[in-house]
Amino acid sequence: MTGKVVIQRPDLGITPVGEHPDGEPVASVHSWDVVTAADGPGTRFVTFFAGCHLRCLYCHNPDTWEGRNGQQVTLSDLVAKMLSFRGFIQAAGGGVTVSGGEPLLQNRFIEAYLRRCKEEGMHTALDTAGFLGARATDQLLDDTDLVLLDVKSSDPNTYRKLTGVALHPTIVFGDRLAARGNRARIRFVLVPGLTDDPANIDGVAEYAARWGSVDDGGIIEQVDILSYHRLGVAKYHELGLRYPLPDTVPPTAEQLAAAAEHFTRRGLWVTTA
């Protein structure tokens, strides 16, 4: 069950992106949220950073694409906002998640923020498509307890059609996480007619198996198979954009179960939603 406590546009100060006049890091932030049973274990303080270079056909947050549309937030203000929820979050076994958009577009700020979160004793998670994984320094990954890695397709052609970018950097990032021992969860969105081909699902499962279940000494805690949904359609209309998948419908329970089998038979723990 997902319990949403609050969602709010940040009003933490207006300053140029990159660096405050006093030298403090500044980021472009779309919004923040406090959620349970989503974006990592327990109750999470989730910051959605503005800006994304992918254009996923099923994206339900097109309002996060442009970094210039975010509010400018200093590091100290974001940490203070996070700390205002610390007692509640930690009591619920949660932590902090950085998401987007694509947070690694603002990797220097993310690195500084995760360092501060770890200094405050918070569990940390990074939600990323992995395309910019090379921007994640070893220090950033040292301060990341869990990576939520979106593997949108295993087929390079389908991946490019779906996102507009190449698959390879995401797989390289996954290999790097495995070599380092960074714990991860794989996220895969099941889109009928686009990502539901059995060979495609099997390929994603092969990558997950390559990185290994934590039960067998690997890094993958679980695989989250997410249902395509149409909750973002209204946002496209509000932004004057054409919705790319007007005739696509969510997968059935049977389709989700069939997809899950590709992973479970490789010894991976799977959730569907």
mmCIF file with all atom_site columns, C-alpha atoms in Angstrom, residues 93-187:
data_model
loop_
_atom_site.group_PDB
_atom_site.id
_atom_site.type_symbol
_atom_site.label_atom_id
_atom_site.label_alt_id
_atom_site.label_comp_id
_atom_site.label_asym_id
_atom_site.label_entity_id
_atom_site.label_seq_id
_atom_site.pdbx_PDB_ins_code
_atom_site.Cartn_x
_atom_site.Cartn_y
_atom_site.Cartn_z
_atom_site.occupancy
_atom_site.B_iso_or_equiv
_atom_site.pdbx_formal_charge
_atom_site.auth_seq_id
_atom_site.auth_comp_id
_atom_site.auth_asym_id
_atom_site.auth_atom_id
_atom_site.pdbx_PDB_model_num
ATOM 1  C CA . GLY A 1 93  ? 12.333 2.065  8.367   1.00 0.00 ? 93  GLY A CA 1
ATOM 2  C CA . GLY A 1 94  ? 12.845 4.439  5.470   1.00 0.00 ? 94  GLY A CA 1
ATOM 3  C CA . GLY A 1 95  ? 15.290 6.999  4.203   1.00 0.00 ? 95  GLY A CA 1
ATOM 4  C CA . VAL A 1 96  ? 16.043 9.419  1.393   1.00 0.00 ? 96  VAL A CA 1
ATOM 5  C CA . THR A 1 97  ? 15.637 8.907  -2.369  1.00 0.00 ? 97  THR A CA 1
ATOM 6  C CA . VAL A 1 98  ? 16.885 11.136 -5.187  1.00 0.00 ? 98  VAL A CA 1
ATOM 7  C CA . SER A 1 99  ? 14.807 10.809 -8.342  1.00 0.00 ? 99  SER A CA 1
ATOM 8  C CA . GLY A 1 100 ? 13.678 12.880 -11.289 1.00 0.00 ? 100 GLY A CA 1
ATOM 9  C CA . GLY A 1 101 ? 13.756 13.577 -14.078 1.00 0.00 ? 101 GLY A CA 1
ATOM 10 C CA . GLU A 1 102 ? 17.255 12.171 -14.077 1.00 0.00 ? 102 GLU A CA 1
ATOM 11 C CA . PRO A 1 103 ? 19.169 13.099 -10.920 1.00 0.00 ? 103 PRO A CA 1
ATOM 12 C CA . LEU A 1 104 ? 22.593 12.373 -12.409 1.00 0.00 ? 104 LEU A CA 1
ATOM 13 C CA . LEU A 1 105 ? 22.179 15.390 -14.687 1.00 0.00 ? 105 LEU A CA 1
ATOM 14 C CA . GLN A 1 106 ? 22.962 17.300 -11.471 1.00 0.00 ? 106 GLN A CA 1
ATOM 15 C CA . ASN A 1 107 ? 25.530 14.821 -10.232 1.00 0.00 ? 107 ASN A CA 1
ATOM 16 C CA . ARG A 1 108 ? 27.695 17.261 -8.267  1.00 0.00 ? 108 ARG A CA 1
ATOM 17 C CA . PHE A 1 109 ? 24.743 18.408 -6.192  1.00 0.00 ? 109 PHE A CA 1
ATOM 18 C CA . ILE A 1 110 ? 23.531 14.819 -5.770  1.00 0.00 ? 110 ILE A CA 1
ATOM 19 C CA . GLU A 1 111 ? 26.949 13.758 -4.511  1.00 0.00 ? 111 GLU A CA 1
ATOM 20 C CA . ALA A 1 112 ? 27.020 16.559 -1.937  1.00 0.00 ? 112 ALA A CA 1
ATOM 21 C CA . TYR A 1 113 ? 23.437 15.893 -0.845  1.00 0.00 ? 113 TYR A CA 1
ATOM 22 C CA . LEU A 1 114 ? 23.917 12.136 -0.400  1.00 0.00 ? 114 LEU A CA 1
ATOM 23 C CA . ARG A 1 115 ? 27.090 12.797 1.613   1.00 0.00 ? 115 ARG A CA 1
ATOM 24 C CA . ARG A 1 116 ? 25.115 15.057 3.959   1.00 0.00 ? 116 ARG A CA 1
ATOM 25 C CA . CYS A 1 117 ? 22.322 12.494 4.222   1.00 0.00 ? 117 CYS A CA 1
ATOM 26 C CA . LYS A 1 118 ? 24.797 9.787  5.219   1.00 0.00 ? 118 LYS A CA 1
ATOM 27 C CA . GLU A 1 119 ? 26.347 12.121 7.791   1.00 0.00 ? 119 GLU A CA 1
ATOM 28 C CA . GLU A 1 120 ? 22.851 12.429 9.271   1.00 0.00 ? 120 GLU A CA 1
ATOM 29 C CA . GLY A 1 121 ? 22.485 8.646  9.438   1.00 0.00 ? 121 GLY A CA 1
ATOM 30 C CA . MET A 1 122 ? 19.937 8.306  6.636   1.00 0.00 ? 122 MET A CA 1
ATOM 31 C CA . HIS A 1 123 ? 19.476 5.328  4.310   1.00 0.00 ? 123 HIS A CA 1
ATOM 32 C CA . THR A 1 124 ? 19.955 6.603  0.750   1.00 0.00 ? 124 THR A CA 1
ATOM 33 C CA . ALA A 1 125 ? 18.648 5.527  -2.649  1.00 0.00 ? 125 ALA A CA 1
ATOM 34 C CA . LEU A 1 126 ? 19.371 6.713  -6.188  1.00 0.00 ? 126 LEU A CA 1
ATOM 35 C CA . ASP A 1 127 ? 16.635 6.285  -8.815  1.00 0.00 ? 127 ASP A CA 1
ATOM 36 C CA . THR A 1 128 ? 18.235 6.469  -12.262 1.00 0.00 ? 128 THR A CA 1
ATOM 37 C CA . ALA A 1 129 ? 17.946 5.254  -15.837 1.00 0.00 ? 129 ALA A CA 1
ATOM 38 C CA . GLY A 1 130 ? 21.696 4.624  -15.765 1.00 0.00 ? 130 GLY A CA 1
ATOM 39 C CA . PHE A 1 131 ? 22.466 6.379  -19.061 1.00 0.00 ? 131 PHE A CA 1
ATOM 40 C CA . LEU A 1 132 ? 24.574 8.924  -17.159 1.00 0.00 ? 132 LEU A CA 1
ATOM 41 C CA . GLY A 1 133 ? 26.071 6.365  -14.800 1.00 0.00 ? 133 GLY A CA 1
ATOM 42 C CA . ALA A 1 134 ? 29.572 7.502  -15.734 1.00 0.00 ? 134 ALA A CA 1
ATOM 43 C CA . ARG A 1 135 ? 28.788 10.765 -13.933 1.00 0.00 ? 135 ARG A CA 1
ATOM 44 C CA . ALA A 1 136 ? 28.326 8.916  -10.649 1.00 0.00 ? 136 ALA A CA 1
ATOM 45 C CA . THR A 1 137 ? 31.682 9.105  -8.880  1.00 0.00 ? 137 THR A CA 1
ATOM 46 C CA . ASP A 1 138 ? 32.875 6.370  -6.560  1.00 0.00 ? 138 ASP A CA 1
ATOM 47 C CA . GLN A 1 139 ? 32.190 8.740  -3.657  1.00 0.00 ? 139 GLN A CA 1
ATOM 48 C CA . LEU A 1 140 ? 28.588 9.215  -4.799  1.00 0.00 ? 140 LEU A CA 1
ATOM 49 C CA . LEU A 1 141 ? 28.117 5.454  -5.031  1.00 0.00 ? 141 LEU A CA 1
ATOM 50 C CA . ASP A 1 142 ? 29.839 4.917  -1.677  1.00 0.00 ? 142 ASP A CA 1
ATOM 51 C CA . ASP A 1 143 ? 27.138 7.131  -0.173  1.00 0.00 ? 143 ASP A CA 1
ATOM 52 C CA . THR A 1 144 ? 24.306 5.299  -1.976  1.00 0.00 ? 144 THR A CA 1
ATOM 53 C CA . ASP A 1 145 ? 22.820 2.370  -0.064  1.00 0.00 ? 145 ASP A CA 1
ATOM 54 C CA . LEU A 1 146 ? 20.498 1.302  -2.887  1.00 0.00 ? 146 LEU A CA 1
ATOM 55 C CA . VAL A 1 147 ? 20.304 1.991  -6.621  1.00 0.00 ? 147 VAL A CA 1
ATOM 56 C CA . LEU A 1 148 ? 16.892 1.800  -8.286  1.00 0.00 ? 148 LEU A CA 1
ATOM 57 C CA . LEU A 1 149 ? 18.005 1.044  -11.843 1.00 0.00 ? 149 LEU A CA 1
ATOM 58 C CA . ASP A 1 150 ? 15.456 1.424  -14.623 1.00 0.00 ? 150 ASP A CA 1
ATOM 59 C CA . VAL A 1 151 ? 16.132 -1.170 -17.324 1.00 0.00 ? 151 VAL A CA 1
ATOM 60 C CA . LYS A 1 152 ? 13.462 -0.244 -19.834 1.00 0.00 ? 152 LYS A CA 1
ATOM 61 C CA . SER A 1 153 ? 14.278 -2.856 -22.487 1.00 0.00 ? 153 SER A CA 1
ATOM 62 C CA . SER A 1 154 ? 16.986 -5.391 -23.294 1.00 0.00 ? 154 SER A CA 1
ATOM 63 C CA . ASP A 1 155 ? 16.828 -4.841 -27.048 1.00 0.00 ? 155 ASP A CA 1
ATOM 64 C CA . PRO A 1 156 ? 18.960 -1.897 -28.239 1.00 0.00 ? 156 PRO A CA 1
ATOM 65 C CA . ASN A 1 157 ? 16.545 -0.961 -31.027 1.00 0.00 ? 157 ASN A CA 1
ATOM 66 C CA . THR A 1 158 ? 13.495 -1.081 -28.771 1.00 0.00 ? 158 THR A CA 1
ATOM 67 C CA . TYR A 1 159 ? 15.360 0.845  -26.089 1.00 0.00 ? 159 TYR A CA 1
ATOM 68 C CA . ARG A 1 160 ? 16.255 3.645  -28.495 1.00 0.00 ? 160 ARG A CA 1
ATOM 69 C CA . LYS A 1 161 ? 12.708 3.755  -29.880 1.00 0.00 ? 161 LYS A CA 1
ATOM 70 C CA . LEU A 1 162 ? 11.360 3.903  -26.350 1.00 0.00 ? 162 LEU A CA 1
ATOM 71 C CA . THR A 1 163 ? 13.768 6.453  -24.855 1.00 0.00 ? 163 THR A CA 1
ATOM 72 C CA . GLY A 1 164 ? 15.639 8.209  -27.653 1.00 0.00 ? 164 GLY A CA 1
ATOM 73 C CA . VAL A 1 165 ? 19.030 7.090  -26.280 1.00 0.00 ? 165 VAL A CA 1
ATOM 74 C CA . ALA A 1 166 ? 21.258 4.002  -26.323 1.00 0.00 ? 166 ALA A CA 1
ATOM 75 C CA . LEU A 1 167 ? 20.921 1.026  -23.983 1.00 0.00 ? 167 LEU A CA 1
ATOM 76 C CA . HIS A 1 168 ? 24.644 0.301  -23.625 1.00 0.00 ? 168 HIS A CA 1
ATOM 77 C CA . PRO A 1 169 ? 25.516 2.924  -20.956 1.00 0.00 ? 169 PRO A CA 1
ATOM 78 C CA . THR A 1 170 ? 22.823 1.543  -18.647 1.00 0.00 ? 170 THR A CA 1
ATOM 79 C CA . ILE A 1 171 ? 24.242 -1.975 -18.901 1.00 0.00 ? 171 ILE A CA 1
ATOM 80 C CA . VAL A 1 172 ? 27.777 -0.682 -18.347 1.00 0.00 ? 172 VAL A CA 1
ATOM 81 C CA . PHE A 1 173 ? 26.520 1.076  -15.221 1.00 0.00 ? 173 PHE A CA 1
ATOM 82 C CA . GLY A 1 174 ? 24.852 -2.113 -14.010 1.00 0.00 ? 174 GLY A CA 1
ATOM 83 C CA . ASP A 1 175 ? 28.102 -3.997 -14.540 1.00 0.00 ? 175 ASP A CA 1
ATOM 84 C CA . ARG A 1 176 ? 29.937 -1.331 -12.549 1.00 0.00 ? 176 ARG A CA 1
ATOM 85 C CA . LEU A 1 177 ? 27.461 -1.596 -9.679  1.00 0.00 ? 177 LEU A CA 1
ATOM 86 C CA . ALA A 1 178 ? 27.917 -5.369 -9.651  1.00 0.00 ? 178 ALA A CA 1
ATOM 87 C CA . ALA A 1 179 ? 31.708 -5.046 -9.612  1.00 0.00 ? 179 ALA A CA 1
ATOM 88 C CA . ARG A 1 180 ? 31.516 -2.580 -6.718  1.00 0.00 ? 180 ARG A CA 1
ATOM 89 C CA . GLY A 1 181 ? 28.901 -4.528 -4.783  1.00 0.00 ? 181 GLY A CA 1
ATOM 90 C CA . ASN A 1 182 ? 26.315 -1.719 -4.758  1.00 0.00 ? 182 ASN A CA 1
ATOM 91 C CA . ARG A 1 183 ? 22.921 -3.138 -3.895  1.00 0.00 ? 183 ARG A CA 1
ATOM 92 C CA . ALA A 1 184 ? 20.262 -2.495 -6.526  1.00 0.00 ? 184 ALA A CA 1
ATOM 93 C CA . ARG A 1 185 ? 16.677 -3.066 -7.524  1.00 0.00 ? 185 ARG A CA 1
ATOM 94 C CA . ILE A 1 186 ? 15.739 -3.418 -11.178 1.00 0.00 ? 186 ILE A CA 1
ATOM 95 C CA . ARG A 1 187 ? 12.684 -1.544 -12.402 1.00 0.00 ? 187 ARG A CA 1
#
